[in-house]
Amino acid sequence: MRRSGRWLAGLLALLLLSCNLSSTPGPLLTTSTPSASAVTPIPTPTASLAPPPTATPVADTGWEQLQIGLERRWLRLLAPDSGRLQEQIYLLRLQP
């Protein structure tokens, strides 16, 4: 019985020693704090100034404001063969 105990203890010791041996060394664990240059700073958001919005020019649609809520448009119709003025049309539009 004593012989099997030594044999088992030797096997256990060999097993424990072989666990610590490796072909490539593992990473070294250090307890020191990293240097200031190794610390990546976290960017803080800064307020950026946006340019003020500019007024978009209103496209000319051909309507002329006569009064508030009343607009007029004047169309000139030309003859297709001669290009001379054939007709004039006045349109009135009411805005609610």
mmCIF file of C-alpha atoms in Angstrom:
data_model
loop_
_atom_site.group_PDB
_atom_site.id
_atom_site.type_symbol
_atom_site.label_atom_id
_atom_site.label_comp_id
_atom_site.label_asym_id
_atom_site.label_seq_id
_atom_site.Cartn_x
_atom_site.Cartn_y
_atom_site.Cartn_z
ATOM 1 C CA MET A 1 0.000 0.000 0.000
ATOM 2 C CA ARG A 2 2.833 2.255 0.795
ATOM 3 C CA ARG A 3 4.333 1.672 -2.616
ATOM 4 C CA SER A 4 1.199 2.744 -4.454
ATOM 5 C CA GLY A 5 1.081 5.903 -2.306
ATOM 6 C CA ARG A 6 4.566 6.909 -3.422
ATOM 7 C CA TRP A 7 3.788 6.090 -6.993
ATOM 8 C CA LEU A 8 0.605 8.183 -6.847
ATOM 9 C CA ALA A 9 2.424 11.067 -5.122
ATOM 10 C CA GLY A 10 5.170 10.991 -7.766
ATOM 11 C CA LEU A 11 2.605 10.990 -10.564
ATOM 12 C CA LEU A 12 0.787 13.902 -8.967
ATOM 13 C CA ALA A 13 4.043 15.868 -8.560
ATOM 14 C CA LEU A 14 4.983 15.202 -12.185
ATOM 15 C CA LEU A 15 1.547 16.309 -13.307
ATOM 16 C CA LEU A 16 1.756 19.538 -11.314
ATOM 17 C CA LEU A 17 5.223 20.327 -12.639
ATOM 18 C CA SER A 18 4.211 19.701 -16.229
ATOM 19 C CA CYS A 19 1.290 22.118 -15.899
ATOM 20 C CA ASN A 20 3.665 24.970 -15.134
ATOM 21 C CA LEU A 21 5.973 24.193 -18.047
ATOM 22 C CA SER A 22 4.904 25.576 -21.419
ATOM 23 C CA SER A 23 6.638 26.243 -24.706
ATOM 24 C CA THR A 24 5.556 29.886 -24.788
ATOM 25 C CA PRO A 25 5.632 32.075 -21.741
ATOM 26 C CA GLY A 26 2.341 33.493 -20.595
ATOM 27 C CA PRO A 27 1.661 37.181 -20.090
ATOM 28 C CA LEU A 28 3.310 38.789 -17.131
ATOM 29 C CA LEU A 29 0.941 40.129 -14.552
ATOM 30 C CA THR A 30 1.970 43.426 -13.062
ATOM 31 C CA THR A 31 0.369 45.303 -10.255
ATOM 32 C CA SER A 32 1.843 48.677 -11.119
ATOM 33 C CA THR A 33 -0.356 51.359 -12.663
ATOM 34 C CA PRO A 34 0.192 52.205 -16.328
ATOM 35 C CA SER A 35 2.176 55.304 -17.187
ATOM 36 C CA ALA A 36 0.403 58.517 -18.133
ATOM 37 C CA SER A 37 1.364 58.137 -21.793
ATOM 38 C CA ALA A 38 -0.218 54.679 -21.982
ATOM 39 C CA VAL A 39 -3.622 55.881 -20.789
ATOM 40 C CA THR A 40 -5.924 56.747 -23.682
ATOM 41 C CA PRO A 41 -7.800 59.960 -22.956
ATOM 42 C CA ILE A 42 -11.554 59.909 -23.422
ATOM 43 C CA PRO A 43 -12.654 62.762 -25.683
ATOM 44 C CA THR A 44 -15.174 65.068 -24.114
ATOM 45 C CA PRO A 45 -17.958 66.422 -26.303
ATOM 46 C CA THR A 46 -17.684 70.103 -27.042
ATOM 47 C CA ALA A 47 -20.442 72.401 -28.138
ATOM 48 C CA SER A 48 -19.999 73.476 -31.719
ATOM 49 C CA LEU A 49 -21.486 76.657 -33.012
ATOM 50 C CA ALA A 50 -23.713 76.134 -36.011
ATOM 51 C CA PRO A 51 -24.148 78.994 -38.437
ATOM 52 C CA PRO A 52 -27.519 80.695 -38.185
ATOM 53 C CA PRO A 53 -30.036 79.507 -40.741
ATOM 54 C CA THR A 54 -30.375 81.715 -43.755
ATOM 55 C CA ALA A 55 -33.652 82.599 -45.351
ATOM 56 C CA THR A 56 -34.379 80.613 -48.476
ATOM 57 C CA PRO A 57 -35.368 82.911 -51.311
ATOM 58 C CA VAL A 58 -38.911 82.393 -52.478
ATOM 59 C CA ALA A 59 -39.085 81.217 -56.068
ATOM 60 C CA ASP A 60 -40.884 83.544 -58.443
ATOM 61 C CA THR A 61 -44.046 81.725 -59.458
ATOM 62 C CA GLY A 62 -45.475 84.558 -61.516
ATOM 63 C CA TRP A 63 -48.147 85.503 -58.992
ATOM 64 C CA GLU A 64 -48.362 89.182 -58.029
ATOM 65 C CA GLN A 65 -49.881 90.055 -54.657
ATOM 66 C CA LEU A 66 -52.545 92.715 -55.087
ATOM 67 C CA GLN A 67 -53.825 92.692 -51.507
ATOM 68 C CA ILE A 68 -53.494 90.337 -48.563
ATOM 69 C CA GLY A 69 -55.145 87.109 -49.720
ATOM 70 C CA LEU A 70 -55.549 88.210 -53.375
ATOM 71 C CA GLU A 71 -52.997 87.403 -56.084
ATOM 72 C CA ARG A 72 -52.989 87.910 -59.841
ATOM 73 C CA ARG A 73 -51.107 86.183 -62.627
ATOM 74 C CA TRP A 74 -50.841 87.448 -66.176
ATOM 75 C CA LEU A 75 -50.206 84.959 -68.994
ATOM 76 C CA ARG A 76 -49.345 85.865 -72.553
ATOM 77 C CA LEU A 77 -50.203 83.350 -75.252
ATOM 78 C CA LEU A 78 -48.226 83.589 -78.465
ATOM 79 C CA ALA A 79 -49.281 82.239 -81.851
ATOM 80 C CA PRO A 80 -47.259 79.104 -82.699
ATOM 81 C CA ASP A 81 -46.614 80.021 -86.320
ATOM 82 C CA SER A 82 -45.818 83.739 -86.085
ATOM 83 C CA GLY A 83 -44.819 84.154 -82.411
ATOM 84 C CA ARG A 84 -47.052 87.211 -82.199
ATOM 85 C CA LEU A 85 -49.202 87.930 -79.164
ATOM 86 C CA GLN A 86 -52.471 86.122 -79.625
ATOM 87 C CA GLU A 87 -54.145 86.347 -76.214
ATOM 88 C CA GLN A 88 -53.632 87.664 -72.669
ATOM 89 C CA ILE A 89 -55.138 85.888 -69.679
ATOM 90 C CA TYR A 90 -55.505 87.303 -66.168
ATOM 91 C CA LEU A 91 -55.974 84.820 -63.340
ATOM 92 C CA LEU A 92 -56.983 85.783 -59.806
ATOM 93 C CA ARG A 93 -56.232 83.573 -56.815
ATOM 94 C CA LEU A 94 -57.701 83.889 -53.333
ATOM 95 C CA GLN A 95 -55.582 82.798 -50.381
ATOM 96 C CA PRO A 96 -57.541 81.736 -47.283
#
